[in-house]
Coordinates of C-alpha atoms in Angstrom, one line a residue:
X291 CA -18.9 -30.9 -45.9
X292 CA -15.3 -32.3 -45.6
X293 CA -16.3 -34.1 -42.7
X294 CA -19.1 -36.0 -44.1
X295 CA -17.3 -36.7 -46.5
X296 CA -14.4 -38.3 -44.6
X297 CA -17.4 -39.9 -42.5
X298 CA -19.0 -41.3 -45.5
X299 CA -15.6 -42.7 -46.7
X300 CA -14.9 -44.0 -42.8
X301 CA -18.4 -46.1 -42.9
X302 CA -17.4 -47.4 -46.3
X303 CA -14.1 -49.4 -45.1
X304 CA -16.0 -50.3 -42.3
X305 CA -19.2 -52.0 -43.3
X306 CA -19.0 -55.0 -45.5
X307 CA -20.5 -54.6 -48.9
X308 CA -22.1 -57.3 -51.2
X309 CA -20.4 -57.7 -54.4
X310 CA -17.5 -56.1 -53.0
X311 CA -14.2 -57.7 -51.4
X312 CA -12.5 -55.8 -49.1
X313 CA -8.7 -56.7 -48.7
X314 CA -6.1 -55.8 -46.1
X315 CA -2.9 -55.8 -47.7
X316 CA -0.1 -55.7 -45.2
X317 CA 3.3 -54.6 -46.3
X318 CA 1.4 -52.7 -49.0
X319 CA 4.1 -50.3 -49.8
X320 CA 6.6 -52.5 -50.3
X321 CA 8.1 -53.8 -53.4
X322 CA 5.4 -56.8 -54.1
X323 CA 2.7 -55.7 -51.8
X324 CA 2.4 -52.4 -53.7
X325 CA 2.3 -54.4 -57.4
X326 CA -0.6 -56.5 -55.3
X327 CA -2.4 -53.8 -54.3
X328 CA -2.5 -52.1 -57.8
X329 CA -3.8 -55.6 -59.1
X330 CA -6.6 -56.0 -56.4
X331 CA -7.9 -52.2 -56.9
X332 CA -7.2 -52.5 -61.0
X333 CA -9.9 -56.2 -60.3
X334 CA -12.4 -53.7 -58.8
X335 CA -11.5 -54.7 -54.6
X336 CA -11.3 -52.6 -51.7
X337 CA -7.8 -52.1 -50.2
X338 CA -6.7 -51.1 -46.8
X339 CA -2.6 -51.0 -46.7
X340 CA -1.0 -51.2 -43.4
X341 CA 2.6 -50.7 -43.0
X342 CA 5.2 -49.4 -40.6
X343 CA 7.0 -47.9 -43.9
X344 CA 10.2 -49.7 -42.0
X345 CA 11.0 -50.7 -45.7
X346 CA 7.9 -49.5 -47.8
X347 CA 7.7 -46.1 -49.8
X348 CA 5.3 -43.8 -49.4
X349 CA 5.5 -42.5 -53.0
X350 CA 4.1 -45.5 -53.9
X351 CA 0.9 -45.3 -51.5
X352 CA 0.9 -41.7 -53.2
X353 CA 0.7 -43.3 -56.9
X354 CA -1.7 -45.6 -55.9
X355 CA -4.0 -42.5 -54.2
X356 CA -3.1 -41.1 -57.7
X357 CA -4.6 -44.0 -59.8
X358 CA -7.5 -44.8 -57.8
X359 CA -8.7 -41.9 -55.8
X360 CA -12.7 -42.9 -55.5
X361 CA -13.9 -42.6 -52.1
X362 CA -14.4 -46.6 -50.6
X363 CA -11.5 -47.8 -52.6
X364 CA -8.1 -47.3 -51.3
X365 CA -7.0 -46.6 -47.6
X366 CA -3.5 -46.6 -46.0
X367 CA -3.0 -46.7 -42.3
X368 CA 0.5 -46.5 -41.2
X369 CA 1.3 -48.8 -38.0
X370 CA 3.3 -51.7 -36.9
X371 CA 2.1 -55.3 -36.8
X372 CA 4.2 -55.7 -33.4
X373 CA 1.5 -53.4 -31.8
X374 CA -1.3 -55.7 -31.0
X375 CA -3.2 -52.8 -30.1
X376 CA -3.3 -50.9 -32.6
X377 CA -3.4 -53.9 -34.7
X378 CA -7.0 -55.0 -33.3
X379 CA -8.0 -51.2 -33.5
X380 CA -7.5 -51.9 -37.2
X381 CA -9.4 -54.8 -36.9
X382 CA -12.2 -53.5 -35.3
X383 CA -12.3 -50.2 -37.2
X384 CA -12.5 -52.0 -40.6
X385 CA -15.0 -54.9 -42.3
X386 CA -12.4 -57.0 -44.1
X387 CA -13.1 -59.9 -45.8
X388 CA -9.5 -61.0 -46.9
X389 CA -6.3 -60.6 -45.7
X390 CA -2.9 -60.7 -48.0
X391 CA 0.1 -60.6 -45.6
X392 CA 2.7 -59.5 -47.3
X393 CA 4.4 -57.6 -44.3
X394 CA 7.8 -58.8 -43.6
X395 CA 11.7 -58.3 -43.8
X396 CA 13.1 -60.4 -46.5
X397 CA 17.0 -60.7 -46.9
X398 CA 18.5 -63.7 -46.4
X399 CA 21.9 -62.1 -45.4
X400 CA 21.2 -59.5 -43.2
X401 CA 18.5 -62.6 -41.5
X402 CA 22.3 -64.1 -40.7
X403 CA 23.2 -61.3 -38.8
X404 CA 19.9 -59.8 -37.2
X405 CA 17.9 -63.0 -36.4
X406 CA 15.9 -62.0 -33.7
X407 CA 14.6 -59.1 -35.6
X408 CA 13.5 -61.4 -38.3
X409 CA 12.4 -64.1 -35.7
X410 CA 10.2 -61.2 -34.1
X411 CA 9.2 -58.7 -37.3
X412 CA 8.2 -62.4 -39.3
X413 CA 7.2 -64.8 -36.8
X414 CA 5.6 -63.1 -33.6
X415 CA 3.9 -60.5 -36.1
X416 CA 2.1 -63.0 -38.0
X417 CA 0.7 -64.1 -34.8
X418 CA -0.7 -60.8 -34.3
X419 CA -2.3 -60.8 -37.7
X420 CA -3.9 -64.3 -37.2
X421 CA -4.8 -63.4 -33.6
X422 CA -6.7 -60.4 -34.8
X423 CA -8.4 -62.3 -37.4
X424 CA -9.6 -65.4 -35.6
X425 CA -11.1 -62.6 -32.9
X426 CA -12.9 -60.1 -35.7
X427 CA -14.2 -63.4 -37.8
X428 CA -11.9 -62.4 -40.7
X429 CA -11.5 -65.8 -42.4
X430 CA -9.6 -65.6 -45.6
X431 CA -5.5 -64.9 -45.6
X432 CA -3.2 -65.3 -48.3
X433 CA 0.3 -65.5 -47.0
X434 CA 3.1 -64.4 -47.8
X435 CA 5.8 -67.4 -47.4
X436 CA 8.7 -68.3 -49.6
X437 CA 11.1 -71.0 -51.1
X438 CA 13.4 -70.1 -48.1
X439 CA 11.3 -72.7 -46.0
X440 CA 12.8 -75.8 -48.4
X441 CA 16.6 -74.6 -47.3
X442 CA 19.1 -76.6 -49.7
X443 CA 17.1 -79.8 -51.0
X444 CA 18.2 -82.6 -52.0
X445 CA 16.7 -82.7 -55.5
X446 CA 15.5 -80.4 -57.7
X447 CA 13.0 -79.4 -58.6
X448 CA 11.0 -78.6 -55.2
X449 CA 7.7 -79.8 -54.9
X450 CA 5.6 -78.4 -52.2
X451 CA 6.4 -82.3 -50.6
X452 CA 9.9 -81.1 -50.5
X453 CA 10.7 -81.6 -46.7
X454 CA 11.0 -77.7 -45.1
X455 CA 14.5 -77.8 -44.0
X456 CA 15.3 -73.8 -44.1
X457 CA 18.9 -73.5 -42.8
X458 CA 19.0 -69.3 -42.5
X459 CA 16.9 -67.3 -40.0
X460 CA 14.7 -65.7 -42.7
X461 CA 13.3 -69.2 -43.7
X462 CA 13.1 -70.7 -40.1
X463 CA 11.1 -67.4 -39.6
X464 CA 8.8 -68.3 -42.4
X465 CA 8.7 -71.8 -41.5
X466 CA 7.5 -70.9 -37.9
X467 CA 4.7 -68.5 -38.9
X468 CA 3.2 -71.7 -41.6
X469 CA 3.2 -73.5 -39.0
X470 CA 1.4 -71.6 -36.8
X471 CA -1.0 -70.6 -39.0
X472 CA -1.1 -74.6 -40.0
X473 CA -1.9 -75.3 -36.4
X474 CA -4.7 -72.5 -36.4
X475 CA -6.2 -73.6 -39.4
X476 CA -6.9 -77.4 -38.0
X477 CA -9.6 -76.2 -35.5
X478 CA -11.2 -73.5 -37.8
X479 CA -13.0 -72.2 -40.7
X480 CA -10.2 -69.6 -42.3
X481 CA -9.6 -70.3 -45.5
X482 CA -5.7 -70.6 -46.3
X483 CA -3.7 -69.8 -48.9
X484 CA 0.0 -70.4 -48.3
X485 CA 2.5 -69.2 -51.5
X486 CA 6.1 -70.0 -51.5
X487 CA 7.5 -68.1 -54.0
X488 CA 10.9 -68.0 -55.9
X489 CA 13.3 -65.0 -56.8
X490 CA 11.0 -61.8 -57.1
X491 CA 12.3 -59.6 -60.3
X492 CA 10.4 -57.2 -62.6
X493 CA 8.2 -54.2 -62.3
X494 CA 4.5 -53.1 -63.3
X495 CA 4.4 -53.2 -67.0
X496 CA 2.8 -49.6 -67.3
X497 CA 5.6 -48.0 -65.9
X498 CA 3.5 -47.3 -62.6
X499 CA 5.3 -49.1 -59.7
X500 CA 8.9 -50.8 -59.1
X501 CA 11.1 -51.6 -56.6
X502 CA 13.1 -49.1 -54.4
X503 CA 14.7 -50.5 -51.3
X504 CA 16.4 -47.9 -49.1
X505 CA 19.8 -47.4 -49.8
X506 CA 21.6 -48.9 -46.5
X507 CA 19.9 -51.5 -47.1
X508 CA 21.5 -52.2 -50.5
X509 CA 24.1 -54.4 -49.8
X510 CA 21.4 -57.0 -48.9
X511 CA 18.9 -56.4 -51.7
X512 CA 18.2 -58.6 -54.6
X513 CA 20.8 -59.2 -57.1
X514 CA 18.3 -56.9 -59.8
X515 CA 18.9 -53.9 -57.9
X516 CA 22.4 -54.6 -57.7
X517 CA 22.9 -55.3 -61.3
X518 CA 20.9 -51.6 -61.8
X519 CA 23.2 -49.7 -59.3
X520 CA 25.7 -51.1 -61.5
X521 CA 24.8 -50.1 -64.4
X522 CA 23.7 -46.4 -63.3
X523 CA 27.0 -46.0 -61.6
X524 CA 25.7 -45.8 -58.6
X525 CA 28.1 -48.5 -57.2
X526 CA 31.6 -49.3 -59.2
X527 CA 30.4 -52.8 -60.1
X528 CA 28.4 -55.9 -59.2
X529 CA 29.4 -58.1 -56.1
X530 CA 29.0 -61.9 -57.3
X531 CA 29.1 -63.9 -54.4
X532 CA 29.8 -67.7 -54.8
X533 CA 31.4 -69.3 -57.7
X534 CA 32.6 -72.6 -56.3
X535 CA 28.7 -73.7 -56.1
X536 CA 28.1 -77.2 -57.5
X537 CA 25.8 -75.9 -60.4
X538 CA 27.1 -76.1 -64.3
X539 CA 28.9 -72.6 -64.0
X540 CA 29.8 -72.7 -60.2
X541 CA 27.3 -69.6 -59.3
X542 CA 24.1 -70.0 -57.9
X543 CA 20.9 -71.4 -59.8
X544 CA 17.4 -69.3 -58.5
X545 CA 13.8 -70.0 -60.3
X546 CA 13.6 -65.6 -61.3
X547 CA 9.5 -65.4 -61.0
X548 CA 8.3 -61.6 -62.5
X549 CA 6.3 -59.5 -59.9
X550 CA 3.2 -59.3 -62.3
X551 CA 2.9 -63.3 -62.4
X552 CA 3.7 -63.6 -58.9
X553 CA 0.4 -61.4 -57.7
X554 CA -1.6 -63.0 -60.6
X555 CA -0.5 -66.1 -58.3
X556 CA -2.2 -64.2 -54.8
X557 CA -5.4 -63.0 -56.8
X558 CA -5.7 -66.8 -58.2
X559 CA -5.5 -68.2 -54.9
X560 CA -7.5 -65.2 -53.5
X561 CA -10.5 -66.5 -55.9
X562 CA -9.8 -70.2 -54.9
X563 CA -9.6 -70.0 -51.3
X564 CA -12.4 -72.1 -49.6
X565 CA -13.7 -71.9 -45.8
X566 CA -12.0 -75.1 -43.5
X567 CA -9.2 -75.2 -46.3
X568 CA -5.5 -75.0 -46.9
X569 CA -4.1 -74.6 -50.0
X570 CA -0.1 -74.6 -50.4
X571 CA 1.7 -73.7 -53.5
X572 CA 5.3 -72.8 -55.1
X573 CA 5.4 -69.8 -57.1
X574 CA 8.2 -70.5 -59.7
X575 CA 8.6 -70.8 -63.4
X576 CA 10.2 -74.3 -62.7
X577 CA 13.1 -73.1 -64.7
X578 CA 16.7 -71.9 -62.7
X579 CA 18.6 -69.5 -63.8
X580 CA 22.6 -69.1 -62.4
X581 CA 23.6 -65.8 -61.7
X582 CA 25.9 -65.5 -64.5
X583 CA 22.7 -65.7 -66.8
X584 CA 21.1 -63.2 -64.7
X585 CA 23.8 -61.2 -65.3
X586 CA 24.4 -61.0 -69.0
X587 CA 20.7 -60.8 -69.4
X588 CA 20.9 -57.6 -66.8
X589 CA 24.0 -56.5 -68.9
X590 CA 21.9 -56.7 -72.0
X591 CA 18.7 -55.4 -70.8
X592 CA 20.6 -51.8 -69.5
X593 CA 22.9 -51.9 -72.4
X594 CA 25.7 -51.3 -69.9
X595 CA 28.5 -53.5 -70.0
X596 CA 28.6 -54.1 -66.0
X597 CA 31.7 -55.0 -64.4
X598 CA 31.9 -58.2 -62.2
X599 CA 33.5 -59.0 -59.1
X600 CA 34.1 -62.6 -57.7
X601 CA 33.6 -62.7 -54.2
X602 CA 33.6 -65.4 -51.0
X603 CA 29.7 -67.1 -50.5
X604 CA 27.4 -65.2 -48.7
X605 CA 26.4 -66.9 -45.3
X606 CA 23.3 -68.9 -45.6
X607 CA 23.5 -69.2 -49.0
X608 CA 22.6 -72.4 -51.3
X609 CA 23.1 -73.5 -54.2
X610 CA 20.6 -74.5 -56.3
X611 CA 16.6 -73.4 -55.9
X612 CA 14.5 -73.7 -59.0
X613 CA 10.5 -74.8 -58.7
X614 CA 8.1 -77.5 -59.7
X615 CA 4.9 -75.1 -60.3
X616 CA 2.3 -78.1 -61.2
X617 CA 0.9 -78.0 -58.2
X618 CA -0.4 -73.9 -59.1
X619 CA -0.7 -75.1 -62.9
X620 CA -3.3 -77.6 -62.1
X621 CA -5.2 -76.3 -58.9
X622 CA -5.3 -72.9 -59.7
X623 CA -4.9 -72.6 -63.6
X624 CA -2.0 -70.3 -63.1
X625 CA 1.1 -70.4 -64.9
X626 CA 4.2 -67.8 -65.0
X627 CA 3.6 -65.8 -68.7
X628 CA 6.3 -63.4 -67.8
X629 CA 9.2 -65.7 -68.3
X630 CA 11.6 -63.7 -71.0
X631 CA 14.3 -63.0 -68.1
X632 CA 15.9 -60.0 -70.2
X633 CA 12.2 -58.6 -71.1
X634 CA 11.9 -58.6 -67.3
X635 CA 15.2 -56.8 -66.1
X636 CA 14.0 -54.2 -69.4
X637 CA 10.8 -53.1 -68.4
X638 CA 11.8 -53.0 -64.4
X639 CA 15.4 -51.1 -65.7
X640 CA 13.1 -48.5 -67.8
X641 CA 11.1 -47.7 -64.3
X642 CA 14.9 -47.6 -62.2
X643 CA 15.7 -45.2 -64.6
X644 CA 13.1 -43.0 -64.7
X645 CA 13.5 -42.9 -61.0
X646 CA 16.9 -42.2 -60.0
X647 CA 16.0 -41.6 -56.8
X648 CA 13.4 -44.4 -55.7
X649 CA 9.9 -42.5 -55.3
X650 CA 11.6 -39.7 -53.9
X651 CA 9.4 -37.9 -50.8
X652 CA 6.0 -37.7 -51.2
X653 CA 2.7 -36.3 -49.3
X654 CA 0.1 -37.9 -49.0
X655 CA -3.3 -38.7 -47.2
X656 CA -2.6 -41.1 -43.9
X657 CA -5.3 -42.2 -41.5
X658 CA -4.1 -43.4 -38.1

């Protein structure tokens, strides 16, 4: 019985089904691939994850499983996009129609220091991906990219005309794999959706999912998690690096874009993508906020008075990054609803603290 059953599941991820979309989500058990996921499966797709769990969680595969266990509607598949092998075994196993590419490591300073990692992990693995599509006839992606590509404009704010001029490793990376996938597109039928999006903060409103980056990797992480550590002792204080910036309070300015409005953002474009056609778009709320802001609203959102440190700039750093988002506003009727910064940091502080430890260890169901 069990193995008709698992067959009956099998032939459901791998036939295509009208009326039904079936999304591979790559990078699914990361911070914003997860939230993505739980929006596609919440709009009624089907969702194949794929990750290498290099800097996903399992526990949040498992809550996922938890939420939507239904044979035909969730699957995760743990490999490496660096494996073209397995990658077209994926391929060829599975009917997708879509695919969200969210796979990818994404710290600006630890790009500095490991930049062939992020060259190989961002840049050569998107090639895989778009190599696999182009030879299954998958021809829908939503990518993953990211303000990093703009480097230090200029003027603010950034347009999607802004000339790309990313001056760290993890935007060249980004850069490289648009523009491959630019090239692609010219001479094909995919239908592209390319999303540059802003500073990621926030956490699934329902309490579900959040973010829980591995703890070596900590000293890289978004300024959120710092600010939380901070305030649940598990670090003395919060690192501010850069005060001599030429922004109104010397620290740096970010556009802060909540999780929840960012994959409203993919499942928008998702809906709008067209065969033969590219769509670019800056994810942002077209408002910066410096990190001093940030973190009085991160001191009032935990109720902890945090201590501060002033520190050196971190390499690769810039200044000032905040969006122009009428691009999305108009083309894609989407515009950021989650823009209270302190109701933000709240809801993703009440999740950090109901998980001390991340999602903890976790079993769950893998296929292979």
């Amino acid at each position: 019985m069990l193995s008709l059953l698992a067959c009956f599941v099998s032939s459901q991820f791998s036939r295509h089904e009208p009326g039904v979309t079936h999304v591979l989500v790559t990078g699914g058990a990361g911070y914003i691939g997860s939230h993505a996921a739980l929006r596609l499966l919440k709009d009624s797709h089907r969702v194949t994850i794929v990750d290498n769990l290099s800097r996903g969680n399992l526990g949040a595969i498992k809550v996922l499983q938890e939420q939507f266990p239904e044979p035909g509607r969730l699957q995760f598949i743990y490999a490496d996009l660096g494996d073209a092998k397995a990658v077209n075994k994926i391929f060829s196993e599975n009917a997708f129609d879509a695919v969200m590419h969210f796979a990818a490591v994404a710290y600006v300073g630890e790009s500095t220091l490991e930049p062939l990692r992020y060259y190989h992990n961002i840049t050569s693995n998107t090639l895989v991906v778009l190599e696999a599509m182009a030879a299954h006839g998958v021809n829908t992606l939503i990518y993953s990219s990211t303000c990093a590509t703009y480097g230090e404009p200029e003027k603010m704010p950034i347009t999607e005309q802004t000339p790309q001029v990313p001056i760290n490793p993890y935007g060249k990376a980004k850069k490289m794999a648009e523009d491959i996938i630019l090239d692609f597109s010219k001479n094909s039928e995919m239908a592209v959706m390319i999303l540059r999006y802003f500073n990621v903060i926030g956490s699934d409103p329902e309490g579900r999912l959040g973010e829980a980056p591995r703890p070596e990797l900590r000293e890289h992480g978004r300024i959120s998690g710092a600010c939380f550590d901070a305030a649940s002792g598990v670090i003395t204080g919060l690192k501010v690096k850069g005060t001599d910036y030429k922004t109104p309070d010397g620290t740096c300015v970010r556009d802060y874009i909540d999780v929840t409005d960012l994959v409203d953002a993919h499942v928008k474009a998702l809906n709008k993508a067209e065969p033969g056609k590219v769509g670019i778009y800056n994810v942002g709320t077209g408002k910066g906020r410096s990190v001093k802001e940030f973190v009085e609203a991160c001191k009032k959102a935990t109720g902890v008075n945090i201590k501060v440190e002033y520190l050196a700039r971190r390499p690769g750093d810039y200044a000032e990054v905040f969006s122009d988002p009428t691009k999305i506003n108009h083309e894609l009727n989407w515009t950021a609803e989650y823009t209270d910064l302190q109701e933000s940091l709240r809801v993703a502080w009440r999740w950090q603290k109901a998980h001390r430890n991340g999602y903890g260890t976790a079993p769950l169901a893998m296929a292979s």
